[in-house]
mmCIF file with all atom_site columns, C-alpha atoms in Angstrom:
data_model
loop_
_atom_site.group_PDB
_atom_site.id
_atom_site.type_symbol
_atom_site.label_atom_id
_atom_site.label_alt_id
_atom_site.label_comp_id
_atom_site.label_asym_id
_atom_site.label_entity_id
_atom_site.label_seq_id
_atom_site.pdbx_PDB_ins_code
_atom_site.Cartn_x
_atom_site.Cartn_y
_atom_site.Cartn_z
_atom_site.occupancy
_atom_site.B_iso_or_equiv
_atom_site.pdbx_formal_charge
_atom_site.auth_seq_id
_atom_site.auth_comp_id
_atom_site.auth_asym_id
_atom_site.auth_atom_id
_atom_site.pdbx_PDB_model_num
ATOM 1   C CA . MET H 1 1   ? 40.252 -2.834  -18.853 1.00 0.00 ? 36  MET H CA 1
ATOM 2   C CA . LYS H 1 2   ? 37.814 -2.993  -21.734 1.00 0.00 ? 37  LYS H CA 1
ATOM 3   C CA . LEU H 1 3   ? 35.570 -5.943  -21.973 1.00 0.00 ? 38  LEU H CA 1
ATOM 4   C CA . TYR H 1 4   ? 35.859 -6.483  -25.630 1.00 0.00 ? 39  TYR H CA 1
ATOM 5   C CA . ARG H 1 5   ? 33.292 -9.352  -26.171 1.00 0.00 ? 40  ARG H CA 1
ATOM 6   C CA . LEU H 1 6   ? 30.761 -7.535  -24.160 1.00 0.00 ? 41  LEU H CA 1
ATOM 7   C CA . GLU H 1 7   ? 31.409 -4.482  -26.217 1.00 0.00 ? 42  GLU H CA 1
ATOM 8   C CA . ALA H 1 8   ? 31.280 -6.471  -29.429 1.00 0.00 ? 43  ALA H CA 1
ATOM 9   C CA . LEU H 1 9   ? 27.769 -7.807  -28.268 1.00 0.00 ? 44  LEU H CA 1
ATOM 10  C CA . ARG H 1 10  ? 26.574 -4.387  -27.385 1.00 0.00 ? 45  ARG H CA 1
ATOM 11  C CA . GLY H 1 11  ? 27.817 -3.084  -30.740 1.00 0.00 ? 46  GLY H CA 1
ATOM 12  C CA . PHE H 1 12  ? 26.100 -5.941  -32.614 1.00 0.00 ? 47  PHE H CA 1
ATOM 13  C CA . ALA H 1 13  ? 22.863 -5.072  -30.738 1.00 0.00 ? 48  ALA H CA 1
ATOM 14  C CA . ALA H 1 14  ? 23.086 -1.464  -31.850 1.00 0.00 ? 49  ALA H CA 1
ATOM 15  C CA . PHE H 1 15  ? 24.001 -2.477  -35.314 1.00 0.00 ? 50  PHE H CA 1
ATOM 16  C CA . TYR H 1 16  ? 20.969 -4.787  -35.526 1.00 0.00 ? 51  TYR H CA 1
ATOM 17  C CA . VAL H 1 17  ? 18.581 -1.942  -34.430 1.00 0.00 ? 52  VAL H CA 1
ATOM 18  C CA . VAL H 1 18  ? 19.946 0.055   -37.442 1.00 0.00 ? 53  VAL H CA 1
ATOM 19  C CA . LEU H 1 19  ? 19.218 -2.963  -39.580 1.00 0.00 ? 54  LEU H CA 1
ATOM 20  C CA . HIS H 1 20  ? 15.771 -3.350  -38.126 1.00 0.00 ? 55  HIS H CA 1
ATOM 21  C CA . HIS H 1 21  ? 14.956 0.192   -39.096 1.00 0.00 ? 56  HIS H CA 1
ATOM 22  C CA . SER H 1 22  ? 16.565 0.050   -42.431 1.00 0.00 ? 57  SER H CA 1
ATOM 23  C CA . PHE H 1 23  ? 15.094 -3.228  -44.050 1.00 0.00 ? 58  PHE H CA 1
ATOM 24  C CA . PRO H 1 24  ? 11.506 -4.004  -44.526 1.00 0.00 ? 59  PRO H CA 1
ATOM 25  C CA . HIS H 1 25  ? 10.151 -6.759  -42.447 1.00 0.00 ? 60  HIS H CA 1
ATOM 26  C CA . SER H 1 26  ? 9.013  -8.792  -45.312 1.00 0.00 ? 61  SER H CA 1
ATOM 27  C CA . ILE H 1 27  ? 11.720 -9.709  -47.811 1.00 0.00 ? 62  ILE H CA 1
ATOM 28  C CA . ARG H 1 28  ? 11.267 -12.490 -50.156 1.00 0.00 ? 63  ARG H CA 1
ATOM 29  C CA . LEU H 1 29  ? 14.229 -14.365 -51.335 1.00 0.00 ? 64  LEU H CA 1
ATOM 30  C CA . PHE H 1 30  ? 13.740 -17.487 -53.647 1.00 0.00 ? 65  PHE H CA 1
ATOM 31  C CA . GLY H 1 31  ? 10.183 -17.645 -52.312 1.00 0.00 ? 66  GLY H CA 1
ATOM 32  C CA . PHE H 1 32  ? 11.110 -17.646 -48.710 1.00 0.00 ? 67  PHE H CA 1
ATOM 33  C CA . ASP H 1 33  ? 10.360 -14.824 -46.250 1.00 0.00 ? 68  ASP H CA 1
ATOM 34  C CA . ILE H 1 34  ? 13.793 -13.841 -44.825 1.00 0.00 ? 69  ILE H CA 1
ATOM 35  C CA . GLY H 1 35  ? 12.457 -10.574 -43.346 1.00 0.00 ? 70  GLY H CA 1
ATOM 36  C CA . PHE H 1 36  ? 11.852 -12.349 -40.074 1.00 0.00 ? 71  PHE H CA 1
ATOM 37  C CA . VAL H 1 37  ? 15.609 -11.871 -39.496 1.00 0.00 ? 72  VAL H CA 1
ATOM 38  C CA . PHE H 1 38  ? 15.145 -8.137  -38.903 1.00 0.00 ? 73  PHE H CA 1
ATOM 39  C CA . ARG H 1 39  ? 11.957 -8.253  -36.755 1.00 0.00 ? 74  ARG H CA 1
ATOM 40  C CA . PHE H 1 40  ? 13.633 -8.361  -33.307 1.00 0.00 ? 75  PHE H CA 1
ATOM 41  C CA . GLY H 1 41  ? 14.565 -4.618  -32.989 1.00 0.00 ? 76  GLY H CA 1
ATOM 42  C CA . GLN H 1 42  ? 12.840 -4.221  -29.581 1.00 0.00 ? 77  GLN H CA 1
ATOM 43  C CA . GLU H 1 43  ? 14.633 -7.141  -28.174 1.00 0.00 ? 78  GLU H CA 1
ATOM 44  C CA . ALA H 1 44  ? 17.924 -5.909  -29.498 1.00 0.00 ? 79  ALA H CA 1
ATOM 45  C CA . VAL H 1 45  ? 17.399 -2.583  -27.766 1.00 0.00 ? 80  VAL H CA 1
ATOM 46  C CA . ILE H 1 46  ? 16.551 -4.335  -24.510 1.00 0.00 ? 81  ILE H CA 1
ATOM 47  C CA . LEU H 1 47  ? 19.768 -6.180  -25.006 1.00 0.00 ? 82  LEU H CA 1
ATOM 48  C CA . PHE H 1 48  ? 21.724 -3.087  -25.627 1.00 0.00 ? 83  PHE H CA 1
ATOM 49  C CA . PHE H 1 49  ? 20.163 -1.361  -22.492 1.00 0.00 ? 84  PHE H CA 1
ATOM 50  C CA . LEU H 1 50  ? 21.010 -4.379  -20.209 1.00 0.00 ? 85  LEU H CA 1
ATOM 51  C CA . LEU H 1 51  ? 24.643 -4.480  -21.426 1.00 0.00 ? 86  LEU H CA 1
ATOM 52  C CA . SER H 1 52  ? 24.925 -0.861  -21.160 1.00 0.00 ? 87  SER H CA 1
ATOM 53  C CA . GLY H 1 53  ? 23.831 -1.053  -17.597 1.00 0.00 ? 88  GLY H CA 1
ATOM 54  C CA . PHE H 1 54  ? 26.576 -3.502  -16.788 1.00 0.00 ? 89  PHE H CA 1
ATOM 55  C CA . VAL H 1 55  ? 29.264 -1.426  -18.782 1.00 0.00 ? 90  VAL H CA 1
ATOM 56  C CA . ILE H 1 56  ? 28.255 1.818   -17.209 1.00 0.00 ? 91  ILE H CA 1
ATOM 57  C CA . ASN H 1 57  ? 28.546 0.205   -13.614 1.00 0.00 ? 92  ASN H CA 1
ATOM 58  C CA . TYR H 1 58  ? 31.788 -1.527  -14.490 1.00 0.00 ? 93  TYR H CA 1
ATOM 59  C CA . SER H 1 59  ? 33.533 1.596   -16.122 1.00 0.00 ? 94  SER H CA 1
ATOM 60  C CA . TYR H 1 60  ? 32.175 3.667   -13.125 1.00 0.00 ? 95  TYR H CA 1
ATOM 61  C CA . LYS H 1 61  ? 33.731 1.446   -10.600 1.00 0.00 ? 96  LYS H CA 1
ATOM 62  C CA . LEU H 1 62  ? 36.990 1.388   -12.332 1.00 0.00 ? 97  LEU H CA 1
ATOM 63  C CA . SER H 1 63  ? 37.123 5.183   -12.835 1.00 0.00 ? 98  SER H CA 1
ATOM 64  C CA . ARG H 1 64  ? 39.679 7.031   -10.623 1.00 0.00 ? 99  ARG H CA 1
ATOM 65  C CA . ASP H 1 65  ? 37.573 10.206  -10.690 1.00 0.00 ? 100 ASP H CA 1
ATOM 66  C CA . GLN H 1 66  ? 34.037 9.340   -9.462  1.00 0.00 ? 101 GLN H CA 1
ATOM 67  C CA . THR H 1 67  ? 32.908 12.861  -9.056  1.00 0.00 ? 102 THR H CA 1
ATOM 68  C CA . PHE H 1 68  ? 29.419 13.824  -10.785 1.00 0.00 ? 103 PHE H CA 1
ATOM 69  C CA . LYS H 1 69  ? 31.184 16.423  -12.952 1.00 0.00 ? 104 LYS H CA 1
ATOM 70  C CA . THR H 1 70  ? 33.456 13.824  -14.594 1.00 0.00 ? 105 THR H CA 1
ATOM 71  C CA . TYR H 1 71  ? 30.567 11.243  -14.687 1.00 0.00 ? 106 TYR H CA 1
ATOM 72  C CA . PHE H 1 72  ? 28.096 13.811  -16.190 1.00 0.00 ? 107 PHE H CA 1
ATOM 73  C CA . LEU H 1 73  ? 30.498 15.136  -18.933 1.00 0.00 ? 108 LEU H CA 1
ATOM 74  C CA . LYS H 1 74  ? 31.239 11.564  -20.196 1.00 0.00 ? 109 LYS H CA 1
ATOM 75  C CA . ARG H 1 75  ? 27.622 10.842  -20.343 1.00 0.00 ? 110 ARG H CA 1
ATOM 76  C CA . LEU H 1 76  ? 26.853 14.279  -22.007 1.00 0.00 ? 111 LEU H CA 1
ATOM 77  C CA . THR H 1 77  ? 29.324 13.715  -24.834 1.00 0.00 ? 112 THR H CA 1
ATOM 78  C CA . ARG H 1 78  ? 28.355 10.018  -25.040 1.00 0.00 ? 113 ARG H CA 1
ATOM 79  C CA . ILE H 1 79  ? 24.748 10.828  -25.729 1.00 0.00 ? 114 ILE H CA 1
ATOM 80  C CA . TYR H 1 80  ? 24.595 14.362  -27.191 1.00 0.00 ? 115 TYR H CA 1
ATOM 81  C CA . ILE H 1 81  ? 27.323 14.036  -29.852 1.00 0.00 ? 116 ILE H CA 1
ATOM 82  C CA . PRO H 1 82  ? 25.254 11.240  -31.635 1.00 0.00 ? 117 PRO H CA 1
ATOM 83  C CA . LEU H 1 83  ? 22.025 13.052  -30.932 1.00 0.00 ? 118 LEU H CA 1
ATOM 84  C CA . LEU H 1 84  ? 23.098 16.345  -32.455 1.00 0.00 ? 119 LEU H CA 1
ATOM 85  C CA . ALA H 1 85  ? 24.590 14.692  -35.440 1.00 0.00 ? 120 ALA H CA 1
ATOM 86  C CA . VAL H 1 86  ? 21.476 12.678  -36.072 1.00 0.00 ? 121 VAL H CA 1
ATOM 87  C CA . MET H 1 87  ? 19.290 15.689  -35.686 1.00 0.00 ? 122 MET H CA 1
ATOM 88  C CA . PHE H 1 88  ? 21.489 17.763  -38.071 1.00 0.00 ? 123 PHE H CA 1
ATOM 89  C CA . LEU H 1 89  ? 21.637 14.902  -40.644 1.00 0.00 ? 124 LEU H CA 1
ATOM 90  C CA . GLY H 1 90  ? 17.669 14.568  -40.134 1.00 0.00 ? 125 GLY H CA 1
ATOM 91  C CA . TYR H 1 91  ? 17.184 18.265  -40.822 1.00 0.00 ? 126 TYR H CA 1
ATOM 92  C CA . GLY H 1 92  ? 19.280 17.937  -43.906 1.00 0.00 ? 127 GLY H CA 1
ATOM 93  C CA . ILE H 1 93  ? 17.264 15.038  -45.270 1.00 0.00 ? 128 ILE H CA 1
ATOM 94  C CA . GLU H 1 94  ? 14.059 17.107  -44.407 1.00 0.00 ? 129 GLU H CA 1
ATOM 95  C CA . CYS H 1 95  ? 15.401 20.063  -46.462 1.00 0.00 ? 130 CYS H CA 1
ATOM 96  C CA . TRP H 1 96  ? 16.238 17.592  -49.397 1.00 0.00 ? 131 TRP H CA 1
ATOM 97  C CA . HIS H 1 97  ? 12.662 16.139  -49.368 1.00 0.00 ? 132 HIS H CA 1
ATOM 98  C CA . THR H 1 98  ? 11.169 19.595  -49.341 1.00 0.00 ? 133 THR H CA 1
ATOM 99  C CA . ASN H 1 99  ? 13.663 21.147  -51.928 1.00 0.00 ? 134 ASN H CA 1
ATOM 100 C CA . GLY H 1 100 ? 14.466 24.108  -49.634 1.00 0.00 ? 135 GLY H CA 1
ATOM 101 C CA . LEU H 1 101 ? 14.687 25.030  -46.083 1.00 0.00 ? 136 LEU H CA 1
ATOM 102 C CA . ALA H 1 102 ? 12.428 22.900  -43.971 1.00 0.00 ? 137 ALA H CA 1
ATOM 103 C CA . ASN H 1 103 ? 10.578 23.999  -40.870 1.00 0.00 ? 138 ASN H CA 1
ATOM 104 C CA . PRO H 1 104 ? 12.931 23.328  -38.044 1.00 0.00 ? 139 PRO H CA 1
ATOM 105 C CA . GLN H 1 105 ? 10.267 22.716  -35.626 1.00 0.00 ? 140 GLN H CA 1
ATOM 106 C CA . LEU H 1 106 ? 12.030 24.559  -32.919 1.00 0.00 ? 141 LEU H CA 1
ATOM 107 C CA . GLY H 1 107 ? 9.697  23.679  -30.140 1.00 0.00 ? 142 GLY H CA 1
ATOM 108 C CA . SER H 1 108 ? 10.158 19.888  -30.869 1.00 0.00 ? 143 SER H CA 1
ATOM 109 C CA . LEU H 1 109 ? 13.775 20.453  -31.258 1.00 0.00 ? 144 LEU H CA 1
ATOM 110 C CA . ALA H 1 110 ? 14.172 22.164  -27.879 1.00 0.00 ? 145 ALA H CA 1
ATOM 111 C CA . LEU H 1 111 ? 11.943 19.396  -26.097 1.00 0.00 ? 146 LEU H CA 1
ATOM 112 C CA . ASN H 1 112 ? 14.101 16.706  -27.812 1.00 0.00 ? 147 ASN H CA 1
ATOM 113 C CA . LEU H 1 113 ? 17.311 18.324  -26.762 1.00 0.00 ? 148 LEU H CA 1
ATOM 114 C CA . MET H 1 114 ? 15.861 18.201  -23.166 1.00 0.00 ? 149 MET H CA 1
ATOM 115 C CA . MET H 1 115 ? 15.552 14.503  -23.766 1.00 0.00 ? 150 MET H CA 1
ATOM 116 C CA . LEU H 1 116 ? 11.722 14.356  -23.493 1.00 0.00 ? 151 LEU H CA 1
ATOM 117 C CA . GLN H 1 117 ? 10.942 12.557  -26.607 1.00 0.00 ? 152 GLN H CA 1
ATOM 118 C CA . ASP H 1 118 ? 9.034  9.268   -26.899 1.00 0.00 ? 153 ASP H CA 1
ATOM 119 C CA . VAL H 1 119 ? 6.834  7.672   -29.500 1.00 0.00 ? 154 VAL H CA 1
ATOM 120 C CA . SER H 1 120 ? 3.210  8.877   -28.904 1.00 0.00 ? 155 SER H CA 1
ATOM 121 C CA . SER H 1 121 ? 1.672  6.140   -31.204 1.00 0.00 ? 156 SER H CA 1
ATOM 122 C CA . LEU H 1 122 ? 2.950  3.593   -28.755 1.00 0.00 ? 157 LEU H CA 1
ATOM 123 C CA . LYS H 1 123 ? 1.985  5.142   -25.427 1.00 0.00 ? 158 LYS H CA 1
ATOM 124 C CA . PRO H 1 124 ? -0.210 7.907   -23.954 1.00 0.00 ? 159 PRO H CA 1
ATOM 125 C CA . GLY H 1 125 ? 1.048  10.992  -22.224 1.00 0.00 ? 160 GLY H CA 1
ATOM 126 C CA . VAL H 1 126 ? 4.100  11.516  -24.415 1.00 0.00 ? 161 VAL H CA 1
ATOM 127 C CA . ILE H 1 127 ? 5.472  15.110  -24.134 1.00 0.00 ? 162 ILE H CA 1
ATOM 128 C CA . VAL H 1 128 ? 7.044  15.054  -27.696 1.00 0.00 ? 163 VAL H CA 1
ATOM 129 C CA . ASP H 1 129 ? 7.661  12.779  -30.440 1.00 0.00 ? 164 ASP H CA 1
ATOM 130 C CA . PRO H 1 130 ? 11.197 12.193  -31.695 1.00 0.00 ? 165 PRO H CA 1
ATOM 131 C CA . TYR H 1 131 ? 12.499 15.179  -33.890 1.00 0.00 ? 166 TYR H CA 1
ATOM 132 C CA . LEU H 1 132 ? 11.343 15.157  -37.428 1.00 0.00 ? 167 LEU H CA 1
ATOM 133 C CA . GLY H 1 133 ? 9.685  11.798  -37.003 1.00 0.00 ? 168 GLY H CA 1
ATOM 134 C CA . ASN H 1 134 ? 12.962 10.012  -36.489 1.00 0.00 ? 169 ASN H CA 1
ATOM 135 C CA . THR H 1 135 ? 11.465 7.365   -34.084 1.00 0.00 ? 170 THR H CA 1
ATOM 136 C CA . PRO H 1 136 ? 14.682 5.765   -32.940 1.00 0.00 ? 171 PRO H CA 1
ATOM 137 C CA . LEU H 1 137 ? 15.623 8.907   -31.060 1.00 0.00 ? 172 LEU H CA 1
ATOM 138 C CA . TRP H 1 138 ? 13.386 7.684   -28.327 1.00 0.00 ? 173 TRP H CA 1
ATOM 139 C CA . SER H 1 139 ? 15.909 5.334   -27.027 1.00 0.00 ? 174 SER H CA 1
ATOM 140 C CA . LEU H 1 140 ? 18.467 8.087   -26.516 1.00 0.00 ? 175 LEU H CA 1
ATOM 141 C CA . SER H 1 141 ? 16.037 9.790   -24.116 1.00 0.00 ? 176 SER H CA 1
ATOM 142 C CA . TYR H 1 142 ? 15.624 6.493   -22.129 1.00 0.00 ? 177 TYR H CA 1
ATOM 143 C CA . GLU H 1 143 ? 19.522 6.044   -22.085 1.00 0.00 ? 178 GLU H CA 1
ATOM 144 C CA . TRP H 1 144 ? 20.127 9.662   -20.908 1.00 0.00 ? 179 TRP H CA 1
ATOM 145 C CA . TRP H 1 145 ? 17.597 9.311   -17.974 1.00 0.00 ? 180 TRP H CA 1
ATOM 146 C CA . PHE H 1 146 ? 18.973 5.923   -16.977 1.00 0.00 ? 181 PHE H CA 1
ATOM 147 C CA . TYR H 1 147 ? 22.519 7.478   -16.910 1.00 0.00 ? 182 TYR H CA 1
ATOM 148 C CA . LEU H 1 148 ? 21.275 10.514  -14.792 1.00 0.00 ? 183 LEU H CA 1
ATOM 149 C CA . MET H 1 149 ? 19.528 8.231   -12.320 1.00 0.00 ? 184 MET H CA 1
ATOM 150 C CA . TYR H 1 150 ? 22.516 5.752   -11.931 1.00 0.00 ? 185 TYR H CA 1
ATOM 151 C CA . PHE H 1 151 ? 24.768 8.313   -10.336 1.00 0.00 ? 186 PHE H CA 1
ATOM 152 C CA . PRO H 1 152 ? 22.522 9.289   -7.414  1.00 0.00 ? 187 PRO H CA 1
ATOM 153 C CA . ILE H 1 153 ? 21.184 5.812   -6.922  1.00 0.00 ? 188 ILE H CA 1
ATOM 154 C CA . VAL H 1 154 ? 24.663 4.276   -6.848  1.00 0.00 ? 189 VAL H CA 1
ATOM 155 C CA . ASN H 1 155 ? 25.980 6.901   -4.460  1.00 0.00 ? 190 ASN H CA 1
ATOM 156 C CA . TRP H 1 156 ? 22.807 6.573   -2.310  1.00 0.00 ? 191 TRP H CA 1
ATOM 157 C CA . MET H 1 157 ? 23.230 2.905   -2.105  1.00 0.00 ? 192 MET H CA 1
ATOM 158 C CA . LYS H 1 158 ? 26.999 3.222   -1.225  1.00 0.00 ? 193 LYS H CA 1
ATOM 159 C CA . ASN H 1 159 ? 25.847 5.379   1.752   1.00 0.00 ? 194 ASN H CA 1
ATOM 160 C CA . GLN H 1 160 ? 23.216 3.081   2.716   1.00 0.00 ? 195 GLN H CA 1
ATOM 161 C CA . ILE H 1 161 ? 25.580 0.170   2.731   1.00 0.00 ? 196 ILE H CA 1
ATOM 162 C CA . LYS H 1 162 ? 27.974 2.019   4.832   1.00 0.00 ? 197 LYS H CA 1
ATOM 163 C CA . SER H 1 163 ? 25.272 3.030   7.299   1.00 0.00 ? 198 SER H CA 1
ATOM 164 C CA . ASN H 1 164 ? 23.989 -0.315  7.455   1.00 0.00 ? 199 ASN H CA 1
ATOM 165 C CA . GLN H 1 165 ? 27.465 -1.845  7.975   1.00 0.00 ? 200 GLN H CA 1
ATOM 166 C CA . ILE H 1 166 ? 27.827 0.652   10.896  1.00 0.00 ? 201 ILE H CA 1
ATOM 167 C CA . LYS H 1 167 ? 24.490 -0.463  12.351  1.00 0.00 ? 202 LYS H CA 1
ATOM 168 C CA . SER H 1 168 ? 25.415 -4.080  11.956  1.00 0.00 ? 203 SER H CA 1
ATOM 169 C CA . ASN H 1 169 ? 28.649 -3.623  13.741  1.00 0.00 ? 204 ASN H CA 1
ATOM 170 C CA . GLN H 1 170 ? 26.942 -1.632  16.535  1.00 0.00 ? 205 GLN H CA 1
ATOM 171 C CA . ILE H 1 171 ? 24.152 -4.521  16.817  1.00 0.00 ? 206 ILE H CA 1
ATOM 172 C CA . LYS H 1 172 ? 27.001 -7.220  16.796  1.00 0.00 ? 207 LYS H CA 1
ATOM 173 C CA . SER H 1 173 ? 28.877 -5.268  19.442  1.00 0.00 ? 208 SER H CA 1
ATOM 174 C CA . ASN H 1 174 ? 25.680 -5.144  21.557  1.00 0.00 ? 209 ASN H CA 1
ATOM 175 C CA . GLN H 1 175 ? 24.909 -8.866  20.961  1.00 0.00 ? 210 GLN H CA 1
ATOM 176 C CA . ILE H 1 176 ? 28.461 -9.676  22.239  1.00 0.00 ? 211 ILE H CA 1
ATOM 177 C CA . LYS H 1 177 ? 27.868 -7.667  25.459  1.00 0.00 ? 212 LYS H CA 1
ATOM 178 C CA . SER H 1 178 ? 24.441 -9.054  25.834  1.00 0.00 ? 213 SER H CA 1
ATOM 179 C CA . ASN H 1 179 ? 25.898 -12.755 25.204  1.00 0.00 ? 214 ASN H CA 1
ATOM 180 C CA . GLN H 1 180 ? 28.579 -12.125 27.667  1.00 0.00 ? 215 GLN H CA 1
ATOM 181 C CA . ILE H 1 181 ? 26.155 -10.858 30.301  1.00 0.00 ? 216 ILE H CA 1
ATOM 182 C CA . MET H 1 182 ? 23.890 -13.935 29.728  1.00 0.00 ? 217 MET H CA 1
ATOM 183 C CA . THR H 1 183 ? 26.814 -16.334 29.873  1.00 0.00 ? 218 THR H CA 1
ATOM 184 C CA . LEU H 1 184 ? 28.121 -14.845 33.161  1.00 0.00 ? 219 LEU H CA 1
ATOM 185 C CA . SER H 1 185 ? 24.611 -14.712 34.705  1.00 0.00 ? 220 SER H CA 1
ATOM 186 C CA . THR H 1 186 ? 23.860 -18.375 33.688  1.00 0.00 ? 221 THR H CA 1
ATOM 187 C CA . PHE H 1 187 ? 27.261 -19.442 35.121  1.00 0.00 ? 222 PHE H CA 1
ATOM 188 C CA . LEU H 1 188 ? 26.415 -17.502 38.392  1.00 0.00 ? 223 LEU H CA 1
ATOM 189 C CA . PHE H 1 189 ? 23.005 -18.590 39.008  1.00 0.00 ? 224 PHE H CA 1
ATOM 190 C CA . THR H 1 190 ? 22.773 -22.134 37.879  1.00 0.00 ? 225 THR H CA 1
#
């Protein structure tokens, strides 16, 4: 079952991020600065990530096949198809700017394909900047690693909950026996 309103809000957040990166943040119209409308890109990314977290959990819980293979293949196609398309497009634009074949920056390309990109101007310790300066690609690396962490965490939690339920049932069972003994001894010795 699709959650259309939630998906629409998620789509709006993603589209807003595109607008944020496409328009200048200072736009004058009839003397008024309307550019502030496009200044909330980071907030839209956060909203997108929050909704994505809910959606991934919701769809995983409804999935008939909850194996890692199926989960991984869905995430792989979800992330890598847009990533490869954007990288190919970015390289084409770079070639157009240089009026010929551009340096493909194979090292950067490989590290970006391993989803290790982030924006070094915003934080220290970054392994590689997004491919060919396409800074919005940082978000795909975060999304990828969130997806990869989700599966083991959810399954570990599922096992922990089962384990805790068993322990809880054992404790309740022992409490019942203990309470029965206390009741019997109170009855006999008072």
